[in-house]
Amino acid sequence: PDGLLLAAASAEQINVWAIRNSTESVATFELAGVNQLTFSENGYHLVAAAGNSVDLFDLRKLKCTGSLSVGAAAGAPVSAISIDSSGSYLGMGFANGNIALATMKPLKLLMGLPSTLSHSKSVSALHFGGNDARVIMSASLDRSIRIFK
């Protein structure tokens, strides 16, 4: 978020490093199959997507504070994640082109965008625009970009 933290996932765990002291991991979380990681803008939270679920880690408490299984609701694995600038909302893109939103506190599915607005292929990137969650932009392997207001 501020360039001072780095996160990476291996087959079985997530490691977080402080860039200034990169020789030691400041946090390690056990989670297999991670394919996406994103920090909240303030650096307090890390969200990891693994298959059909997302996990929320509090980096101040160094523990998982929420887990959300979204596979049944989305019908496909999570392929992209993004947190809005306020840290209140999580956007999730899926391998089948669908997009859903969740609240961060508590981590809870809020809504899925109608399938008529979804991409025809996997969502490859998501980003919230502006200073709130009123705009979300998505990119897909179908070579399209969508802007939702």
mmCIF file of C-alpha atoms in Angstrom:
data_model
loop_
_atom_site.group_PDB
_atom_site.id
_atom_site.type_symbol
_atom_site.label_atom_id
_atom_site.label_comp_id
_atom_site.label_asym_id
_atom_site.label_seq_id
_atom_site.Cartn_x
_atom_site.Cartn_y
_atom_site.Cartn_z
ATOM 1 C CA PRO A 1 0.000 0.000 0.000
ATOM 2 C CA ASP A 2 2.712 2.526 0.933
ATOM 3 C CA GLY A 3 5.542 0.541 -0.584
ATOM 4 C CA LEU A 4 6.756 -0.731 2.781
ATOM 5 C CA LEU A 5 5.132 -4.180 2.709
ATOM 6 C CA LEU A 6 5.524 -7.068 0.298
ATOM 7 C CA ALA A 7 3.401 -10.223 0.250
ATOM 8 C CA ALA A 8 3.993 -13.445 -1.663
ATOM 9 C CA ALA A 9 2.324 -16.821 -1.636
ATOM 10 C CA SER A 10 3.912 -20.237 -1.974
ATOM 11 C CA ALA A 11 2.115 -23.569 -2.336
ATOM 12 C CA GLU A 12 1.144 -23.688 1.341
ATOM 13 C CA GLN A 13 1.548 -20.245 2.894
ATOM 14 C CA ILE A 14 1.583 -16.467 2.575
ATOM 15 C CA ASN A 15 4.620 -14.466 3.724
ATOM 16 C CA VAL A 16 4.607 -10.733 4.411
ATOM 17 C CA TRP A 17 7.872 -8.772 4.596
ATOM 18 C CA ALA A 18 8.689 -5.253 5.703
ATOM 19 C CA ILE A 19 10.789 -3.880 2.836
ATOM 20 C CA ARG A 20 13.163 -2.039 5.157
ATOM 21 C CA ASN A 21 14.097 -5.317 6.850
ATOM 22 C CA SER A 22 13.540 -7.782 4.027
ATOM 23 C CA THR A 23 15.597 -10.570 5.565
ATOM 24 C CA GLU A 24 12.809 -11.591 7.966
ATOM 25 C CA SER A 25 9.152 -12.253 7.309
ATOM 26 C CA VAL A 26 6.947 -10.134 9.602
ATOM 27 C CA ALA A 27 3.961 -12.459 9.178
ATOM 28 C CA THR A 28 3.255 -15.943 7.882
ATOM 29 C CA PHE A 29 -0.228 -17.296 7.273
ATOM 30 C CA GLU A 30 -1.059 -20.892 6.401
ATOM 31 C CA LEU A 31 -3.222 -20.997 3.268
ATOM 32 C CA ALA A 32 -2.851 -23.281 0.271
ATOM 33 C CA GLY A 33 -3.598 -22.524 -3.366
ATOM 34 C CA VAL A 34 -3.456 -18.725 -3.224
ATOM 35 C CA ASN A 35 -3.757 -17.095 -6.649
ATOM 36 C CA GLN A 36 -4.434 -13.427 -5.715
ATOM 37 C CA LEU A 37 -3.245 -11.078 -2.949
ATOM 38 C CA THR A 38 -4.132 -7.450 -2.266
ATOM 39 C CA PHE A 39 -3.524 -4.978 0.563
ATOM 40 C CA SER A 40 -5.974 -2.431 1.909
ATOM 41 C CA GLU A 41 -4.844 1.130 1.208
ATOM 42 C CA ASN A 42 -3.948 1.754 4.870
ATOM 43 C CA GLY A 43 -1.887 -1.458 5.010
ATOM 44 C CA TYR A 44 -3.860 -2.923 7.912
ATOM 45 C CA HIS A 45 -5.431 -5.776 5.936
ATOM 46 C CA LEU A 46 -4.396 -8.357 3.378
ATOM 47 C CA VAL A 47 -6.948 -10.291 1.329
ATOM 48 C CA ALA A 48 -6.030 -13.594 -0.279
ATOM 49 C CA ALA A 49 -8.042 -15.487 -2.883
ATOM 50 C CA ALA A 50 -7.637 -19.243 -3.068
ATOM 51 C CA GLY A 51 -9.933 -21.195 -5.341
ATOM 52 C CA ASN A 52 -13.533 -20.414 -4.434
ATOM 53 C CA SER A 53 -12.820 -18.470 -1.245
ATOM 54 C CA VAL A 54 -11.280 -15.262 0.028
ATOM 55 C CA ASP A 55 -9.614 -14.793 3.414
ATOM 56 C CA LEU A 56 -9.121 -11.513 5.265
ATOM 57 C CA PHE A 57 -5.972 -11.129 7.379
ATOM 58 C CA ASP A 58 -5.486 -8.369 9.947
ATOM 59 C CA LEU A 59 -1.795 -7.423 9.775
ATOM 60 C CA ARG A 60 -1.945 -5.612 13.130
ATOM 61 C CA LYS A 61 -3.251 -8.690 14.966
ATOM 62 C CA LEU A 62 -1.415 -11.125 12.670
ATOM 63 C CA LYS A 63 -4.414 -13.411 12.253
ATOM 64 C CA CYS A 64 -7.191 -14.338 9.863
ATOM 65 C CA THR A 65 -10.285 -12.324 10.783
ATOM 66 C CA GLY A 66 -12.683 -13.598 8.136
ATOM 67 C CA SER A 67 -13.225 -16.140 5.421
ATOM 68 C CA LEU A 68 -15.828 -16.125 2.686
ATOM 69 C CA SER A 69 -16.686 -19.042 0.429
ATOM 70 C CA VAL A 70 -17.995 -17.572 -2.812
ATOM 71 C CA GLY A 71 -17.748 -20.552 -5.135
ATOM 72 C CA ALA A 72 -21.419 -21.503 -5.018
ATOM 73 C CA ALA A 73 -22.540 -17.906 -5.516
ATOM 74 C CA ALA A 74 -20.129 -17.221 -8.362
ATOM 75 C CA GLY A 75 -19.968 -20.612 -10.024
ATOM 76 C CA ALA A 76 -16.203 -20.328 -10.635
ATOM 77 C CA PRO A 77 -12.889 -19.674 -8.843
ATOM 78 C CA VAL A 78 -11.864 -16.140 -7.871
ATOM 79 C CA SER A 79 -9.545 -14.667 -10.522
ATOM 80 C CA ALA A 80 -9.173 -11.014 -9.404
ATOM 81 C CA ILE A 81 -9.654 -9.018 -6.194
ATOM 82 C CA SER A 82 -9.564 -5.345 -5.199
ATOM 83 C CA ILE A 83 -10.272 -3.337 -2.040
ATOM 84 C CA ASP A 84 -11.778 0.154 -2.295
ATOM 85 C CA SER A 85 -9.818 3.109 -0.890
ATOM 86 C CA SER A 86 -11.908 3.296 2.298
ATOM 87 C CA GLY A 87 -11.247 -0.371 3.096
ATOM 88 C CA SER A 88 -14.989 -1.024 3.331
ATOM 89 C CA TYR A 89 -15.609 -3.065 0.185
ATOM 90 C CA LEU A 90 -13.989 -5.982 -1.614
ATOM 91 C CA GLY A 91 -14.512 -6.531 -5.336
ATOM 92 C CA MET A 92 -14.108 -10.042 -6.701
ATOM 93 C CA GLY A 93 -13.852 -11.167 -10.314
ATOM 94 C CA PHE A 94 -14.312 -14.799 -11.287
ATOM 95 C CA ALA A 95 -13.021 -17.159 -13.931
ATOM 96 C CA ASN A 96 -16.466 -17.321 -15.568
ATOM 97 C CA GLY A 97 -16.565 -13.523 -16.069
ATOM 98 C CA ASN A 98 -18.857 -12.678 -13.155
ATOM 99 C CA ILE A 99 -18.169 -9.924 -10.608
ATOM 100 C CA ALA A 100 -19.333 -9.683 -6.980
ATOM 101 C CA LEU A 101 -18.959 -7.231 -4.105
ATOM 102 C CA ALA A 102 -18.532 -7.954 -0.403
ATOM 103 C CA THR A 103 -18.262 -5.883 2.744
ATOM 104 C CA MET A 104 -14.924 -6.075 4.561
ATOM 105 C CA LYS A 105 -16.187 -5.706 8.152
ATOM 106 C CA PRO A 106 -17.644 -8.238 8.515
ATOM 107 C CA LEU A 107 -16.463 -10.137 5.446
ATOM 108 C CA LYS A 108 -19.834 -10.835 3.846
ATOM 109 C CA LEU A 109 -21.122 -11.191 0.289
ATOM 110 C CA LEU A 110 -23.082 -8.068 -0.596
ATOM 111 C CA MET A 111 -24.155 -8.577 -4.192
ATOM 112 C CA GLY A 112 -23.231 -10.050 -7.522
ATOM 113 C CA LEU A 113 -23.550 -7.981 -10.666
ATOM 114 C CA PRO A 114 -26.206 -9.310 -13.054
ATOM 115 C CA SER A 115 -24.900 -11.973 -15.412
ATOM 116 C CA THR A 116 -26.025 -9.814 -18.339
ATOM 117 C CA LEU A 117 -23.236 -7.384 -17.330
ATOM 118 C CA SER A 118 -20.558 -10.032 -16.874
ATOM 119 C CA HIS A 119 -17.616 -10.696 -19.150
ATOM 120 C CA SER A 120 -17.587 -13.686 -21.489
ATOM 121 C CA LYS A 121 -14.191 -14.871 -20.164
ATOM 122 C CA SER A 122 -12.212 -14.719 -16.924
ATOM 123 C CA VAL A 123 -11.909 -11.375 -15.108
ATOM 124 C CA SER A 124 -8.189 -10.548 -15.027
ATOM 125 C CA ALA A 125 -8.221 -7.248 -13.096
ATOM 126 C CA LEU A 126 -10.498 -5.143 -10.887
ATOM 127 C CA HIS A 127 -10.057 -1.609 -9.594
ATOM 128 C CA PHE A 128 -12.250 0.783 -7.630
ATOM 129 C CA GLY A 129 -12.257 4.333 -8.988
ATOM 130 C CA GLY A 130 -12.392 7.563 -7.044
ATOM 131 C CA ASN A 131 -12.530 7.963 -3.281
ATOM 132 C CA ASP A 132 -15.438 5.617 -2.736
ATOM 133 C CA ALA A 133 -16.852 2.359 -4.033
ATOM 134 C CA ARG A 134 -19.243 3.978 -6.502
ATOM 135 C CA VAL A 135 -17.196 2.994 -9.547
ATOM 136 C CA ILE A 136 -15.595 -0.363 -10.243
ATOM 137 C CA MET A 137 -13.635 -1.136 -13.393
ATOM 138 C CA SER A 138 -12.903 -4.606 -14.697
ATOM 139 C CA ALA A 139 -10.723 -6.098 -17.401
ATOM 140 C CA SER A 140 -11.144 -9.549 -18.851
ATOM 141 C CA LEU A 141 -9.479 -12.136 -21.040
ATOM 142 C CA ASP A 142 -12.302 -11.446 -23.500
ATOM 143 C CA ARG A 143 -10.302 -8.286 -24.316
ATOM 144 C CA SER A 144 -12.890 -5.904 -22.873
ATOM 145 C CA ILE A 145 -12.930 -3.327 -20.110
ATOM 146 C CA ARG A 146 -16.137 -2.570 -18.221
ATOM 147 C CA ILE A 147 -16.919 0.383 -15.970
ATOM 148 C CA PHE A 148 -19.754 -0.009 -13.455
ATOM 149 C CA LYS A 149 -21.233 3.023 -11.687
#
